[in-house]
Coordinates of C-alpha atoms in Angstrom, one line a residue:
Chain C
A148 CA 57.5 147.1 45.5
Q149 CA 54.3 148.0 47.3
T150 CA 54.5 148.7 51.0
V151 CA 51.7 148.8 53.6
T152 CA 52.0 150.7 56.8
Q153 CA 49.9 150.3 60.0
S154 CA 51.2 153.0 62.3
Q155 CA 49.3 151.8 65.4
P156 CA 50.8 148.6 66.9
E157 CA 48.1 148.5 69.6
M158 CA 44.8 150.2 70.3
S159 CA 42.0 149.8 72.9
V160 CA 38.4 150.9 72.9
Q161 CA 35.5 150.6 75.3
E162 CA 32.6 148.3 74.4
A163 CA 30.0 150.1 72.3
E164 CA 32.3 152.9 71.3
T165 CA 33.8 153.6 67.8
V166 CA 37.4 153.0 66.9
T167 CA 39.4 153.7 63.7
L168 CA 42.5 151.8 62.6
S169 CA 44.9 153.4 60.2
C170 CA 46.5 152.1 57.1
T171 CA 48.6 153.8 54.4
Y172 CA 50.2 152.2 51.4
D173 CA 52.6 153.1 48.7
T174 CA 52.0 152.2 45.0
S175 CA 52.4 153.8 41.6
E176 CA 49.4 151.8 40.2
S177 CA 45.9 153.2 39.7
N178 CA 44.1 150.0 39.8
Y179 CA 44.4 147.8 42.9
Y180 CA 42.5 146.1 45.7
L181 CA 42.6 146.7 49.5
F182 CA 41.6 144.4 52.3
W183 CA 41.2 144.3 56.0
Y184 CA 41.6 140.9 57.7
K185 CA 40.9 140.1 61.3
Q186 CA 42.9 137.5 63.3
P187 CA 41.3 136.6 66.7
P188 CA 43.2 134.6 69.3
S189 CA 42.0 131.4 67.5
R190 CA 44.6 132.3 64.8
Q191 CA 42.1 132.1 62.0
M192 CA 42.4 134.8 59.3
I193 CA 39.0 136.3 58.5
L194 CA 38.2 138.8 55.8
V195 CA 36.5 141.9 57.2
I196 CA 36.1 144.1 54.2
R197 CA 37.5 144.9 50.8
Q198 CA 37.7 147.9 48.5
E199 CA 38.4 148.2 44.8
A200 CA 40.5 151.3 44.0
Y201 CA 38.4 152.2 41.0
K202 CA 35.3 152.5 43.1
Q203 CA 34.8 155.9 44.8
Q204 CA 32.2 154.7 47.3
N205 CA 33.6 153.5 50.6
A206 CA 32.9 149.8 51.4
T207 CA 30.7 148.9 54.3
E208 CA 29.9 145.6 56.0
N209 CA 27.5 146.0 58.9
R210 CA 29.5 147.7 61.8
F211 CA 32.7 147.9 59.7
S212 CA 33.4 150.6 57.2
V213 CA 36.4 152.1 55.5
N214 CA 37.5 155.6 54.7
F215 CA 39.3 155.2 51.4
Q216 CA 41.3 158.2 50.3
K217 CA 43.0 157.3 47.0
A218 CA 45.0 160.5 46.6
A219 CA 46.4 160.2 50.1
K220 CA 46.9 156.4 49.7
S221 CA 45.0 155.9 53.0
F222 CA 42.6 153.0 53.9
S223 CA 41.4 153.3 57.4
L224 CA 38.9 150.9 59.1
K225 CA 36.2 152.1 61.3
I226 CA 34.5 149.8 63.8
S227 CA 31.2 151.1 65.2
D228 CA 29.5 149.8 68.4
S229 CA 32.6 147.8 69.3
Q230 CA 32.0 144.3 70.7
L231 CA 34.1 142.1 72.9
G232 CA 34.4 139.7 70.0
D233 CA 36.1 142.4 67.9
T234 CA 39.2 141.9 70.0
A235 CA 41.8 140.7 67.5
M236 CA 44.8 141.6 65.4
Y237 CA 43.8 143.5 62.3
F238 CA 45.8 143.4 59.1
C239 CA 45.6 145.8 56.2
A240 CA 46.6 144.3 52.8
F241 CA 47.2 145.5 49.3
R242 CA 46.9 143.6 46.0
S243 CA 47.9 144.9 42.6
G244 CA 45.3 145.1 39.9
G245 CA 47.7 143.7 37.3
S246 CA 48.7 140.1 36.7
N247 CA 50.4 139.9 40.0
Y248 CA 48.3 138.0 42.5
K249 CA 50.5 138.7 45.5
L250 CA 49.0 140.2 48.6
T251 CA 51.2 142.5 50.7
F252 CA 50.3 142.8 54.4
G253 CA 50.9 145.5 57.0
K254 CA 52.4 144.5 60.3
G255 CA 49.1 144.6 62.1
T256 CA 47.2 146.5 64.8
L257 CA 46.2 144.6 68.0
L258 CA 42.8 145.9 69.0
T259 CA 41.5 145.2 72.5
V260 CA 37.8 145.9 73.3
N261 CA 37.3 146.5 77.0
P262 CA 34.1 145.8 78.9
Chain I
N158 CA 32.8 122.5 52.4
A159 CA 36.4 122.1 53.6
G160 CA 37.9 125.2 52.1
V161 CA 41.7 125.3 52.7
T162 CA 43.1 122.5 54.8
Q163 CA 46.5 122.6 56.3
T164 CA 48.3 119.8 58.1
P165 CA 49.7 119.4 60.7
K166 CA 48.5 122.1 63.1
F167 CA 51.6 121.9 65.3
Q168 CA 55.1 120.6 64.6
V169 CA 58.4 120.5 66.4
L170 CA 61.6 119.9 64.5
K171 CA 65.3 119.6 65.3
T172 CA 67.7 121.8 63.5
G173 CA 68.6 120.1 60.2
Q174 CA 65.5 118.0 59.8
S175 CA 63.3 118.3 56.8
M176 CA 59.6 118.2 56.6
T177 CA 56.6 119.0 54.3
L178 CA 53.7 121.2 55.3
Q179 CA 50.6 120.1 53.4
C180 CA 48.0 122.4 51.9
A181 CA 44.9 121.4 50.0
Q182 CA 41.9 123.4 48.7
D183 CA 38.6 122.1 47.2
M184 CA 37.4 125.3 45.7
N185 CA 39.2 125.0 42.3
H186 CA 41.2 128.1 43.0
E187 CA 44.1 128.7 40.6
Y188 CA 46.1 130.9 43.0
M189 CA 47.7 129.4 46.1
S190 CA 50.3 130.9 48.4
W191 CA 52.3 130.3 51.6
Y192 CA 52.9 133.0 54.2
R193 CA 54.8 133.0 57.4
Q194 CA 53.7 135.1 60.4
D195 CA 56.2 136.3 63.0
P196 CA 55.5 138.7 65.9
G197 CA 55.7 142.4 64.8
M198 CA 56.3 141.4 61.1
G199 CA 52.8 140.7 59.8
L200 CA 52.5 138.1 57.1
R201 CA 55.3 137.6 54.6
L202 CA 54.9 135.8 51.4
I203 CA 57.2 132.7 50.9
H204 CA 56.1 131.2 47.6
Y205 CA 53.1 131.3 45.4
S206 CA 51.5 129.6 42.4
V207 CA 49.1 130.9 39.8
G208 CA 48.2 127.4 38.5
A209 CA 49.4 123.8 38.3
G210 CA 53.0 123.6 37.2
I211 CA 53.7 127.3 37.9
T212 CA 55.4 128.6 41.0
D213 CA 57.3 131.7 41.9
Q214 CA 59.2 133.1 44.9
G215 CA 57.8 135.6 47.3
E216 CA 59.4 137.9 49.8
V217 CA 61.2 135.3 52.0
P218 CA 61.8 132.1 49.9
N219 CA 65.2 131.0 51.2
G220 CA 65.1 127.6 52.9
Y221 CA 61.8 126.6 51.4
N222 CA 60.7 124.7 48.3
V223 CA 57.3 124.3 46.7
S224 CA 55.7 122.4 43.8
R225 CA 52.2 122.5 42.3
S226 CA 51.4 119.2 40.5
T227 CA 47.7 119.6 40.8
T228 CA 45.2 122.5 41.2
E229 CA 44.2 121.2 44.7
D230 CA 47.6 120.8 46.4
F231 CA 50.5 123.1 47.2
P232 CA 52.9 121.6 49.7
L233 CA 55.7 123.6 51.4
R234 CA 59.0 121.8 52.0
L235 CA 61.6 122.8 54.6
L236 CA 64.8 121.4 53.3
S237 CA 67.0 121.7 56.4
A238 CA 65.1 123.3 59.3
A239 CA 66.7 126.2 61.2
P240 CA 65.6 128.0 64.4
S241 CA 64.9 131.1 62.2
Q242 CA 62.1 129.1 60.6
T243 CA 60.2 128.9 63.8
S244 CA 57.0 130.6 62.9
V245 CA 53.3 130.2 62.1
Y246 CA 52.7 129.2 58.5
F247 CA 49.5 129.9 56.6
C248 CA 48.4 128.6 53.2
A249 CA 45.9 130.7 51.3
S250 CA 44.1 130.5 48.0
S251 CA 41.9 132.7 45.8
Y252 CA 39.8 132.4 42.7
S253 CA 41.0 135.6 41.0
K254 CA 43.0 138.7 41.6
N255 CA 40.0 140.7 43.0
S256 CA 38.8 137.8 45.1
P257 CA 39.9 137.7 48.8
L258 CA 42.3 135.1 50.0
H259 CA 40.9 132.1 51.8
F260 CA 43.2 131.0 54.6
G261 CA 43.9 127.7 56.2
N262 CA 44.0 127.5 60.0
G263 CA 47.8 127.7 60.1
T264 CA 50.7 125.5 61.3
R265 CA 52.8 126.4 64.3
L266 CA 56.3 125.2 63.7
T267 CA 59.0 125.2 66.3
V268 CA 62.6 124.4 65.4
T269 CA 64.9 123.6 68.3

């Protein structure tokens, strides 16, 4: 079974600075999908970014980018120019590329952006 | 554009009571799933469905039942509520394996 590990339960960053959230995963598959979800205090789950394992290029969405290291099974999220609205719980998630639709989540990292 | 709709938003049950959490999506997604979220545990998969008439167990299925009679609806039934089922429950759906999950707004359930 796949596992997803987020080693930082909590992090903080000053507004306008850059922060990186770590995620590692364990799988024997070569084709899979990785996601970062954001959960603000409103409890809503919001997709931040996704990466397809067969794509070498790191995904980017505005201030959010990933560092995907397939051999190391690492999928970190970098947030540039942090804003107060980035304060949230961030979850890393893994989905197999086979017929299995299941999404496996890490335990989350609580990010606080300080003014 | 409703997306994934979960009802109710909040619920309090007494131990032993049963209830159904409702989930509906209007995006014609084949895949639907239920997760529970507990502090320090992330989201754990309870049950999922890859189409009408097809359901399967996830990581923590005990004490829960599901059915999928239509593409749109995927209700989660608690057969005999226990305090260990106090949690926030999320329903989610997706169009395909490489599509992201669309989440409902969650149901906070407390069992006393």
